[in-house]
mmCIF file of C-alpha atoms in Angstrom:
data_model
loop_
_atom_site.group_PDB
_atom_site.id
_atom_site.type_symbol
_atom_site.label_atom_id
_atom_site.label_comp_id
_atom_site.label_asym_id
_atom_site.label_seq_id
_atom_site.Cartn_x
_atom_site.Cartn_y
_atom_site.Cartn_z
ATOM 1 C CA MET A 1 1.450 1.766 24.030
ATOM 2 C CA ALA A 2 -0.303 -1.052 25.887
ATOM 3 C CA GLU A 3 -3.286 1.223 26.580
ATOM 4 C CA VAL A 4 -3.617 2.136 22.888
ATOM 5 C CA HIS A 5 -3.481 -1.540 21.905
ATOM 6 C CA SER A 6 -6.201 -2.329 24.424
ATOM 7 C CA ASP A 7 -8.425 0.501 23.183
ATOM 8 C CA VAL A 8 -8.063 -0.557 19.540
ATOM 9 C CA LYS A 9 -8.786 -4.206 20.374
ATOM 10 C CA ASP A 10 -11.931 -3.128 22.194
ATOM 11 C CA TYR A 11 -13.031 -0.825 19.364
ATOM 12 C CA TYR A 12 -12.633 -3.372 16.577
ATOM 13 C CA GLY A 13 -13.317 -6.505 18.563
ATOM 14 C CA LYS A 14 -16.319 -5.486 20.649
ATOM 15 C CA ARG A 15 -17.646 -2.021 19.807
ATOM 16 C CA LEU A 16 -17.846 -2.355 16.012
ATOM 17 C CA LYS A 17 -20.097 -5.128 14.762
ATOM 18 C CA SER A 18 -19.734 -4.207 11.079
ATOM 19 C CA SER A 19 -18.383 -1.398 8.871
ATOM 20 C CA GLU A 20 -21.772 0.329 9.197
ATOM 21 C CA ASP A 21 -20.930 1.244 12.804
ATOM 22 C CA LEU A 22 -18.023 3.515 11.794
ATOM 23 C CA GLN A 23 -18.446 7.277 12.304
ATOM 24 C CA THR A 24 -16.081 8.408 9.544
ATOM 25 C CA GLY A 25 -15.228 7.061 6.108
ATOM 26 C CA ALA A 26 -11.538 6.751 6.979
ATOM 27 C CA CYS A 27 -11.690 2.981 7.296
ATOM 28 C CA THR A 28 -14.044 2.393 4.372
ATOM 29 C CA VAL A 29 -13.234 5.129 1.842
ATOM 30 C CA ALA A 30 -13.639 3.913 -1.724
ATOM 31 C CA SER A 31 -10.563 3.689 -3.913
ATOM 32 C CA SER A 32 -10.440 5.265 -7.369
ATOM 33 C CA LYS A 33 -7.922 2.675 -8.487
ATOM 34 C CA ARG A 34 -9.110 0.323 -11.194
ATOM 35 C CA VAL A 35 -9.757 -3.162 -9.862
ATOM 36 C CA THR A 36 -8.805 -5.928 -12.261
ATOM 37 C CA LYS A 37 -11.064 -8.746 -13.359
ATOM 38 C CA GLN A 38 -8.908 -11.171 -11.355
ATOM 39 C CA VAL A 39 -9.457 -9.167 -8.148
ATOM 40 C CA ARG A 40 -13.202 -8.808 -8.762
ATOM 41 C CA GLU A 41 -13.541 -12.551 -9.283
ATOM 42 C CA ALA A 42 -11.567 -13.327 -6.133
ATOM 43 C CA LEU A 43 -13.594 -10.835 -4.053
ATOM 44 C CA ALA A 44 -16.813 -12.476 -5.235
ATOM 45 C CA MET A 45 -15.578 -15.787 -3.834
ATOM 46 C CA VAL A 46 -14.864 -14.479 -0.310
ATOM 47 C CA HIS A 47 -17.327 -15.643 2.352
ATOM 48 C CA SER A 48 -19.905 -13.029 3.402
ATOM 49 C CA ASP A 49 -19.048 -13.434 7.103
ATOM 50 C CA VAL A 50 -15.548 -12.238 6.243
ATOM 51 C CA THR A 51 -16.570 -9.302 4.026
ATOM 52 C CA SER A 52 -19.134 -7.980 6.516
ATOM 53 C CA LYS A 53 -16.332 -7.104 8.936
ATOM 54 C CA PHE A 54 -14.088 -5.416 6.371
ATOM 55 C CA TYR A 55 -12.435 -2.118 7.329
ATOM 56 C CA GLY A 56 -10.072 -0.500 4.835
ATOM 57 C CA CYS A 57 -9.189 2.734 3.060
ATOM 58 C CA GLY A 58 -7.733 1.593 -0.242
ATOM 59 C CA VAL A 59 -7.011 -1.234 -2.643
ATOM 60 C CA VAL A 60 -3.980 -3.253 -1.536
ATOM 61 C CA PHE A 61 -3.798 -5.846 -4.281
ATOM 62 C CA PRO A 62 -0.459 -5.233 -6.014
ATOM 63 C CA ALA A 63 0.034 -6.659 -9.494
ATOM 64 C CA ALA A 64 2.113 -9.668 -10.524
ATOM 65 C CA VAL A 65 1.968 -11.586 -7.232
ATOM 66 C CA ARG A 66 1.728 -15.142 -8.577
ATOM 67 C CA GLY A 67 3.955 -17.426 -6.529
ATOM 68 C CA CYS A 68 4.878 -14.701 -4.022
ATOM 69 C CA ARG A 69 4.968 -14.872 -0.224
ATOM 70 C CA VAL A 70 2.760 -12.041 1.031
ATOM 71 C CA LEU A 71 2.366 -10.634 4.539
ATOM 72 C CA ASP A 72 -0.753 -8.649 5.515
ATOM 73 C CA LEU A 73 -0.248 -6.293 8.457
ATOM 74 C CA GLY A 74 -3.528 -5.879 10.314
ATOM 75 C CA SER A 75 -5.388 -8.552 8.377
ATOM 76 C CA GLY A 76 -8.661 -8.186 10.311
ATOM 77 C CA SER A 77 -11.337 -10.644 9.242
ATOM 78 C CA GLY A 78 -9.162 -11.785 6.333
ATOM 79 C CA VAL A 79 -10.752 -10.200 3.234
ATOM 80 C CA ASP A 80 -7.508 -9.005 1.671
ATOM 81 C CA CYS A 81 -5.698 -12.193 2.665
ATOM 82 C CA TYR A 82 -8.259 -14.405 0.956
ATOM 83 C CA VAL A 83 -8.212 -12.321 -2.225
ATOM 84 C CA LEU A 84 -4.404 -12.478 -2.219
ATOM 85 C CA SER A 85 -4.583 -16.215 -1.500
ATOM 86 C CA LYS A 86 -6.384 -16.599 -4.823
ATOM 87 C CA LEU A 87 -4.035 -14.220 -6.664
ATOM 88 C CA VAL A 88 -0.755 -15.824 -5.511
ATOM 89 C CA GLY A 89 -1.978 -19.291 -6.470
ATOM 90 C CA GLN A 90 -1.338 -22.623 -4.816
ATOM 91 C CA GLU A 91 2.429 -22.114 -5.131
ATOM 92 C CA GLY A 92 2.315 -18.790 -3.257
ATOM 93 C CA SER A 93 1.455 -18.121 0.380
ATOM 94 C CA VAL A 94 -0.160 -15.431 2.525
ATOM 95 C CA VAL A 95 0.300 -14.677 6.224
ATOM 96 C CA GLY A 96 -2.187 -12.420 7.996
ATOM 97 C CA VAL A 97 -1.310 -10.749 11.300
ATOM 98 C CA ASP A 98 -3.813 -9.017 13.579
ATOM 99 C CA MET A 99 -3.883 -8.279 17.310
ATOM 100 C CA THR A 100 -7.676 -8.497 17.715
ATOM 101 C CA PRO A 101 -8.767 -12.017 18.805
ATOM 102 C CA GLU A 102 -12.316 -11.646 17.465
ATOM 103 C CA GLN A 103 -11.078 -10.672 14.001
ATOM 104 C CA VAL A 104 -8.507 -13.481 13.850
ATOM 105 C CA GLU A 105 -11.192 -15.956 14.918
ATOM 106 C CA VAL A 106 -13.437 -14.927 12.001
ATOM 107 C CA ALA A 107 -10.525 -15.230 9.556
ATOM 108 C CA LYS A 108 -9.373 -18.654 10.779
ATOM 109 C CA LYS A 109 -12.898 -20.035 10.749
ATOM 110 C CA HIS A 110 -13.080 -19.794 6.960
ATOM 111 C CA VAL A 111 -9.684 -21.177 5.875
ATOM 112 C CA GLU A 112 -11.085 -24.543 4.822
ATOM 113 C CA TYR A 113 -13.996 -22.886 2.993
ATOM 114 C CA HIS A 114 -11.677 -20.797 0.809
ATOM 115 C CA THR A 115 -9.212 -23.636 0.240
ATOM 116 C CA GLU A 116 -12.038 -25.658 -1.315
ATOM 117 C CA LYS A 117 -13.524 -22.626 -3.100
ATOM 118 C CA PHE A 118 -10.199 -21.879 -4.810
ATOM 119 C CA GLY A 119 -9.644 -25.528 -5.723
ATOM 120 C CA TYR A 120 -6.457 -25.866 -3.684
ATOM 121 C CA SER A 121 -5.166 -29.175 -2.338
ATOM 122 C CA ARG A 122 -3.921 -27.479 0.831
ATOM 123 C CA PRO A 123 -4.323 -24.069 2.512
ATOM 124 C CA ASN A 124 -1.904 -21.349 1.400
ATOM 125 C CA VAL A 125 -3.030 -18.797 3.981
ATOM 126 C CA ASP A 126 -2.140 -18.605 7.667
ATOM 127 C CA PHE A 127 -3.535 -16.220 10.303
ATOM 128 C CA ARG A 128 -1.553 -15.282 13.393
ATOM 129 C CA GLN A 129 -2.550 -13.163 16.369
ATOM 130 C CA GLY A 130 0.123 -10.659 17.271
ATOM 131 C CA TYR A 131 1.417 -7.124 16.924
ATOM 132 C CA ILE A 132 2.536 -5.810 13.546
ATOM 133 C CA GLU A 133 5.448 -3.978 15.181
ATOM 134 C CA LYS A 134 6.625 -7.255 16.814
ATOM 135 C CA LEU A 135 6.689 -9.721 13.924
ATOM 136 C CA LYS A 136 9.609 -11.759 15.263
ATOM 137 C CA GLU A 137 7.466 -12.791 18.225
ATOM 138 C CA ILE A 138 5.094 -14.615 15.850
ATOM 139 C CA GLY A 139 7.797 -16.255 13.755
ATOM 140 C CA ILE A 140 8.258 -13.917 10.758
ATOM 141 C CA GLU A 141 11.957 -14.253 9.969
ATOM 142 C CA ASP A 142 14.406 -11.869 8.275
ATOM 143 C CA GLY A 143 14.244 -11.524 4.497
ATOM 144 C CA THR A 144 11.442 -14.051 3.945
ATOM 145 C CA ILE A 145 8.672 -11.864 2.478
ATOM 146 C CA ASP A 146 8.247 -10.718 -1.144
ATOM 147 C CA ILE A 147 5.428 -8.231 -0.558
ATOM 148 C CA ILE A 148 3.836 -6.676 2.508
ATOM 149 C CA VAL A 149 0.346 -5.191 2.293
ATOM 150 C CA SER A 150 -1.616 -3.227 4.870
ATOM 151 C CA ASP A 151 -4.977 -1.499 4.672
ATOM 152 C CA CYS A 152 -5.688 1.377 7.059
ATOM 153 C CA VAL A 153 -3.945 -0.201 10.055
ATOM 154 C CA ILE A 154 -0.514 1.380 10.583
ATOM 155 C CA ASN A 155 -2.190 4.608 11.765
ATOM 156 C CA LEU A 156 -3.607 2.631 14.724
ATOM 157 C CA VAL A 157 -0.121 1.763 16.019
ATOM 158 C CA PRO A 158 1.443 4.263 18.473
ATOM 159 C CA ASP A 159 5.007 3.903 17.117
ATOM 160 C CA LYS A 160 4.904 3.835 13.315
ATOM 161 C CA SER A 161 8.692 3.645 13.024
ATOM 162 C CA LEU A 162 8.687 0.228 14.730
ATOM 163 C CA VAL A 163 6.229 -1.066 12.132
ATOM 164 C CA LEU A 164 8.366 0.181 9.241
ATOM 165 C CA LYS A 165 11.550 -1.198 10.801
ATOM 166 C CA GLU A 166 9.947 -4.629 11.139
ATOM 167 C CA ALA A 167 8.698 -4.431 7.555
ATOM 168 C CA PHE A 168 12.221 -3.621 6.385
ATOM 169 C CA ARG A 169 13.621 -6.539 8.378
ATOM 170 C CA VAL A 170 11.303 -9.218 6.990
ATOM 171 C CA LEU A 171 11.284 -8.055 3.346
ATOM 172 C CA LYS A 172 13.635 -9.538 0.776
ATOM 173 C CA ASN A 173 15.883 -7.134 -1.127
ATOM 174 C CA GLY A 174 13.779 -5.745 -3.963
ATOM 175 C CA GLY A 175 10.593 -6.455 -2.007
ATOM 176 C CA GLU A 176 7.982 -3.843 -1.270
ATOM 177 C CA LEU A 177 5.513 -2.595 1.280
ATOM 178 C CA TYR A 178 2.311 -1.802 -0.663
ATOM 179 C CA PHE A 179 -0.183 -0.171 1.664
ATOM 180 C CA SER A 180 -3.063 2.245 2.114
ATOM 181 C CA ASP A 181 -3.426 4.417 5.180
ATOM 182 C CA VAL A 182 -4.739 7.731 6.489
ATOM 183 C CA TYR A 183 -2.547 10.848 6.431
ATOM 184 C CA SER A 184 -2.919 14.427 7.603
ATOM 185 C CA ASP A 185 -1.712 17.707 6.136
ATOM 186 C CA ARG A 186 -0.137 18.685 9.457
ATOM 187 C CA VAL A 187 0.933 17.121 12.773
ATOM 188 C CA ILE A 188 -2.032 15.984 14.913
ATOM 189 C CA PRO A 189 -2.085 17.770 18.323
ATOM 190 C CA ASP A 190 -1.756 15.689 21.488
ATOM 191 C CA ASN A 191 -5.305 16.335 22.736
ATOM 192 C CA LEU A 192 -6.771 14.761 19.577
ATOM 193 C CA GLN A 193 -4.356 11.839 19.714
ATOM 194 C CA LYS A 194 -5.716 11.007 23.169
ATOM 195 C CA ASP A 195 -9.315 10.764 21.930
ATOM 196 C CA LYS A 196 -10.193 7.049 21.787
ATOM 197 C CA VAL A 197 -12.944 7.390 19.189
ATOM 198 C CA LEU A 198 -10.869 9.533 16.824
ATOM 199 C CA TRP A 199 -7.986 7.077 17.188
ATOM 200 C CA GLY A 200 -10.227 4.074 16.611
ATOM 201 C CA GLU A 201 -11.701 5.795 13.543
ATOM 202 C CA CYS A 202 -8.192 5.980 12.020
ATOM 203 C CA ILE A 203 -8.122 9.784 12.306
ATOM 204 C CA SER A 204 -6.021 11.015 15.236
ATOM 205 C CA GLY A 205 -3.312 8.394 14.749
ATOM 206 C CA ALA A 206 -2.667 9.548 11.192
ATOM 207 C CA LEU A 207 0.853 10.566 10.262
ATOM 208 C CA HIS A 208 1.629 13.854 8.579
ATOM 209 C CA TRP A 209 2.466 12.638 5.053
ATOM 210 C CA ALA A 210 5.927 14.223 5.159
ATOM 211 C CA GLU A 211 6.675 12.351 8.381
ATOM 212 C CA LEU A 212 6.034 9.057 6.594
ATOM 213 C CA VAL A 213 8.667 10.032 4.029
ATOM 214 C CA ARG A 214 11.155 10.978 6.740
ATOM 215 C CA ILE A 215 10.696 7.827 8.821
ATOM 216 C CA ALA A 216 10.719 5.413 5.889
ATOM 217 C CA THR A 217 13.684 6.947 4.083
ATOM 218 C CA ASP A 218 15.901 8.642 6.646
ATOM 219 C CA GLU A 219 15.224 6.548 9.739
ATOM 220 C CA VAL A 220 14.552 3.054 8.394
ATOM 221 C CA GLY A 221 16.448 2.918 5.090
ATOM 222 C CA PHE A 222 13.721 2.334 2.504
ATOM 223 C CA ALA A 223 13.764 4.028 -0.874
ATOM 224 C CA PRO A 224 11.523 7.145 -0.862
ATOM 225 C CA PRO A 225 7.814 6.229 -0.732
ATOM 226 C CA VAL A 226 6.135 6.117 -4.153
ATOM 227 C CA LEU A 227 2.621 7.584 -4.153
ATOM 228 C CA VAL A 228 0.059 5.474 -6.036
ATOM 229 C CA GLU A 229 -3.201 7.301 -5.287
ATOM 230 C CA ALA A 230 -4.855 9.679 -2.823
ATOM 231 C CA ALA A 231 -8.484 10.415 -1.928
ATOM 232 C CA PRO A 232 -10.231 12.689 0.609
ATOM 233 C CA ILE A 233 -11.675 11.274 3.845
ATOM 234 C CA PRO A 234 -15.404 11.891 4.456
ATOM 235 C CA PHE A 235 -16.784 12.394 7.981
ATOM 236 C CA ARG A 236 -20.142 10.851 8.893
ATOM 237 C CA ASN A 237 -20.250 12.485 12.314
ATOM 238 C CA PRO A 238 -20.296 16.347 12.257
ATOM 239 C CA GLU A 239 -19.131 16.529 15.879
ATOM 240 C CA LEU A 240 -15.988 14.539 15.133
ATOM 241 C CA GLU A 241 -15.300 16.666 12.076
ATOM 242 C CA LYS A 242 -15.648 19.835 14.167
ATOM 243 C CA MET A 243 -13.135 18.479 16.703
ATOM 244 C CA THR A 244 -10.429 18.189 14.024
ATOM 245 C CA GLY A 245 -10.781 21.846 13.010
ATOM 246 C CA GLU A 246 -8.854 22.822 9.880
ATOM 247 C CA ILE A 247 -6.815 19.614 9.703
ATOM 248 C CA LYS A 248 -7.277 17.842 6.382
ATOM 249 C CA PHE A 249 -7.125 14.053 6.029
ATOM 250 C CA CYS A 250 -6.680 11.769 3.068
ATOM 251 C CA SER A 251 -6.429 8.108 2.294
ATOM 252 C CA ALA A 252 -3.249 7.431 0.329
ATOM 253 C CA THR A 253 -1.703 4.313 -1.144
ATOM 254 C CA TYR A 254 2.079 4.105 -1.201
ATOM 255 C CA ARG A 255 4.584 1.513 -2.325
ATOM 256 C CA ILE A 256 7.904 1.508 -0.477
ATOM 257 C CA PHE A 257 10.788 -0.620 -1.742
ATOM 258 C CA LYS A 258 13.700 -2.196 0.087
ATOM 259 C CA MET A 259 16.633 -1.473 -2.224
ATOM 260 C CA GLU A 260 20.386 -1.664 -2.181
ATOM 261 C CA LYS A 261 22.123 1.713 -2.410
ATOM 262 C CA GLN A 262 23.446 2.979 -5.759
ATOM 263 C CA ASP A 263 26.221 5.503 -6.253
ATOM 264 C CA LYS A 264 25.057 8.968 -7.300
ATOM 265 C CA LYS A 265 26.259 8.700 -10.900
ATOM 266 C CA ALA A 266 24.483 5.372 -11.404
ATOM 267 C CA GLU A 267 21.277 6.751 -9.863
ATOM 268 C CA ASP A 268 21.019 9.513 -12.455
ATOM 269 C CA ALA A 269 21.783 7.360 -15.515
ATOM 270 C CA PRO A 270 18.776 7.169 -17.905
ATOM 271 C CA VAL A 271 17.143 3.793 -18.543
ATOM 272 C CA LEU A 272 14.574 3.037 -21.254
ATOM 273 C CA LEU A 273 11.816 0.725 -20.013
ATOM 274 C CA LYS A 274 9.385 -1.003 -22.383
ATOM 275 C CA TYR A 275 6.347 -2.639 -20.813
ATOM 276 C CA LYS A 276 5.552 -6.036 -22.349
ATOM 277 C CA GLY A 277 1.875 -6.054 -21.390
ATOM 278 C CA THR A 278 2.273 -9.378 -19.610
ATOM 279 C CA ILE A 279 0.912 -8.538 -16.137
ATOM 280 C CA PRO A 280 -2.518 -10.196 -15.740
ATOM 281 C CA GLY A 281 -5.236 -7.557 -15.708
ATOM 282 C CA TYR A 282 -2.909 -4.899 -17.111
ATOM 283 C CA GLU A 283 -2.422 -6.042 -20.687
ATOM 284 C CA GLU A 284 -2.399 -2.527 -22.193
ATOM 285 C CA THR A 285 -1.414 -0.184 -19.362
ATOM 286 C CA TYR A 286 0.189 -0.608 -15.948
ATOM 287 C CA PRO A 287 -0.103 2.232 -13.367
ATOM 288 C CA PHE A 288 3.124 1.949 -11.404
ATOM 289 C CA ALA A 289 2.841 5.242 -9.524
ATOM 290 C CA TYR A 290 0.691 8.360 -9.313
ATOM 291 C CA ASN A 291 2.818 10.024 -11.985
ATOM 292 C CA ILE A 292 4.053 6.990 -13.925
ATOM 293 C CA THR A 293 1.815 4.804 -16.088
ATOM 294 C CA PHE A 294 3.339 2.350 -18.558
ATOM 295 C CA THR A 295 1.697 1.433 -21.852
ATOM 296 C CA LYS A 296 2.794 -1.140 -24.401
ATOM 297 C CA SER A 297 3.040 1.540 -27.080
ATOM 298 C CA CYS A 298 5.019 4.070 -25.075
ATOM 299 C CA PRO A 299 8.518 3.265 -23.779
ATOM 300 C CA LEU A 300 9.491 5.498 -20.866
ATOM 301 C CA VAL A 301 12.875 6.906 -19.926
ATOM 302 C CA LEU A 302 13.405 6.843 -16.162
ATOM 303 C CA SER A 303 16.425 7.543 -14.025
ATOM 304 C CA SER A 304 18.215 4.361 -13.030
ATOM 305 C CA SER A 305 17.236 4.878 -9.387
ATOM 306 C CA VAL A 306 13.540 4.742 -10.340
ATOM 307 C CA ALA A 307 13.971 1.965 -12.917
ATOM 308 C CA GLN A 308 15.698 -0.245 -10.351
ATOM 309 C CA LEU A 309 12.509 -0.334 -8.258
ATOM 310 C CA ILE A 310 11.093 -2.392 -11.108
ATOM 311 C CA LEU A 311 14.174 -4.223 -12.329
ATOM 312 C CA LYS A 312 15.333 -5.535 -8.929
ATOM 313 C CA GLY A 313 12.035 -7.136 -7.945
ATOM 314 C CA ARG A 314 9.197 -9.334 -9.122
ATOM 315 C CA LEU A 315 8.146 -6.892 -11.881
ATOM 316 C CA ALA A 316 11.422 -7.243 -13.810
ATOM 317 C CA THR A 317 10.256 -10.053 -16.117
ATOM 318 C CA HIS A 318 7.463 -7.836 -17.445
ATOM 319 C CA PHE A 319 9.818 -5.157 -18.809
ATOM 320 C CA ASP A 320 12.653 -4.793 -21.305
ATOM 321 C CA ALA A 321 15.351 -2.378 -20.166
ATOM 322 C CA THR A 322 18.025 -0.491 -22.118
ATOM 323 C CA GLU A 323 20.638 1.816 -20.592
ATOM 324 C CA LEU A 324 20.901 5.096 -22.512
ATOM 325 C CA ASP A 325 23.577 7.732 -22.972
ATOM 326 C CA GLY A 326 21.141 10.661 -22.941
ATOM 327 C CA GLY A 327 17.521 11.659 -22.364
ATOM 328 C CA ALA A 328 14.485 10.970 -24.535
ATOM 329 C CA GLN A 329 15.266 9.085 -27.735
ATOM 330 C CA LYS A 330 13.541 7.405 -30.621
ATOM 331 C CA GLU A 331 13.633 3.631 -30.796
ATOM 332 C CA GLY A 332 12.391 2.457 -34.188
ATOM 333 C CA THR A 333 9.057 4.192 -34.689
ATOM 334 C CA ASP A 334 8.109 4.333 -31.019
ATOM 335 C CA GLU A 335 7.734 7.645 -29.255
ATOM 336 C CA VAL A 336 9.524 7.962 -25.929
ATOM 337 C CA ALA A 337 8.677 10.079 -22.868
ATOM 338 C CA VAL A 338 10.995 11.156 -20.062
ATOM 339 C CA VAL A 339 9.174 10.735 -16.756
ATOM 340 C CA ALA A 340 11.188 10.854 -13.522
ATOM 341 C CA SER A 341 14.518 12.585 -13.107
ATOM 342 C CA SER A 342 15.401 10.954 -9.803
ATOM 343 C CA LEU A 343 14.071 8.772 -7.026
ATOM 344 C CA GLU A 344 14.351 11.744 -4.683
ATOM 345 C CA SER A 345 11.557 13.491 -6.613
ATOM 346 C CA PHE A 346 9.051 11.196 -4.882
ATOM 347 C CA ARG A 347 9.920 12.704 -1.507
ATOM 348 C CA THR A 348 8.099 15.933 -2.347
ATOM 349 C CA LEU A 349 4.982 14.505 -4.000
ATOM 350 C CA ASN A 350 2.291 15.888 -1.697
ATOM 351 C CA PRO A 351 -0.919 13.791 -1.733
ATOM 352 C CA PHE A 352 -3.037 16.802 -0.755
ATOM 353 C CA GLU A 353 -1.761 18.775 -3.738
ATOM 354 C CA CYS A 354 -2.504 15.752 -5.911
ATOM 355 C CA MET A 355 -6.125 15.749 -4.726
ATOM 356 C CA ALA A 356 -6.372 19.511 -5.228
ATOM 357 C CA SER A 357 -5.299 19.022 -8.834
ATOM 358 C CA GLY A 358 -8.482 17.024 -9.407
ATOM 359 C CA LYS A 359 -6.754 13.704 -10.014
ATOM 360 C CA THR A 360 -6.596 11.003 -7.342
ATOM 361 C CA SER A 361 -4.643 8.245 -9.078
ATOM 362 C CA ALA A 362 -2.235 7.512 -11.929
ATOM 363 C CA CYS A 363 -2.607 10.051 -14.710
ATOM 364 C CA GLY A 364 -0.318 8.520 -17.305
ATOM 365 C CA SER A 365 2.666 9.852 -19.220
ATOM 366 C CA SER A 366 2.924 11.676 -22.484
ATOM 367 C CA CYS A 367 4.055 10.015 -25.697
ATOM 368 C CA SER A 368 3.291 12.972 -27.897
ATOM 369 C CA GLY A 369 6.868 13.373 -28.988
ATOM 370 C CA SER A 370 7.688 15.792 -26.210
ATOM 371 C CA SER A 371 10.565 14.975 -23.917
ATOM 372 C CA SER A 372 8.595 16.085 -20.888
ATOM 373 C CA SER A 373 6.254 14.131 -18.692
ATOM 374 C CA SER A 374 2.563 14.806 -18.518
ATOM 375 C CA CYS A 375 2.826 14.415 -14.749
ATOM 376 C CA GLY A 376 4.949 15.887 -12.018
ATOM 377 C CA GLY A 377 7.515 13.127 -12.090
ATOM 378 C CA SER A 378 10.533 15.395 -12.006
ATOM 379 C CA SER A 379 11.796 17.285 -8.998
ATOM 380 C CA SER A 380 8.556 19.259 -8.782
ATOM 381 C CA SER A 381 6.103 18.577 -5.968
ATOM 382 C CA LYS A 382 3.172 19.497 -8.213
ATOM 383 C CA CYS A 383 0.821 16.896 -9.605
ATOM 384 C CA CYS A 384 -1.156 16.345 -12.758
ATOM 385 C CA SER A 385 -3.498 19.156 -13.701
#
């Protein structure tokens, strides 16, 4: 493990001078997810020295974060942290953790600049050098974090289960890990995992997507990972692509919640959720998951186990909830759609099948009067078509 840490520090601290030096698109793949006006404005305010050293494979700016305490695992030069610093407001706070001294130095150098730029009376962001699988060593205590984000970093850690266990430890109940990373469609062979360039390029350290589900749910105790979006990884170096053979890679964004257990009967009970349209940047629609998009005009019926992901955390104030006796119903003149039959259905949502379907992110839900979803939100592993 120490050797891998050393190699990654060298790759990102000394070998790479900017994102242009990367040989694959794994660490810079563009996200298809809509970026809100608030995020665009915050990004425009981030210092150019910080953005020039950005490496990431998704958009890790979860909605409704005002006043939250956010932890960024593998914060690098601080781009995501500074955007989140603006989004959480003066009353919120952001902690960035990275093991690469050069990256942490760049991030720390611009704290005062962004404090003044955002009009804050004091900094609300803090950068710490350390390992994301050893958060206690840098003072991150149990149950103190509302949201954890991470952008294309967990794949660089040799033992992913340690990272997820630490995330579980520091999150509050109802909190979530909202992160983008690289995944493979099969287990990466040992000879590729030993290649320093492929590992540094976020390729050979990628988890098989099903292994993420197993570790997070069965080993650590999280609720099943909820897929938000998935996109293919482009190679810029033909030789590296040839080395990986038939293995397919994707960038995927997941949200994983720390939840208290429900009994089986309660998990299956239907709940009607009505989105109020009160999340900044999502006044008409809110894409919660790959196969679940809320709109103000379309109440959705979810199983209680899925609804609780929303109702037990920071998103609860943006929804009205009603427990139901049966499936899809009419409420006044509103149409209602049934979306997810159980939380367990997320375990089989294959990101590679989602990409093959031609859709990379949230596809919405039907309110046409049918009691079926327009997405694969039931027990099926298929995606929107």
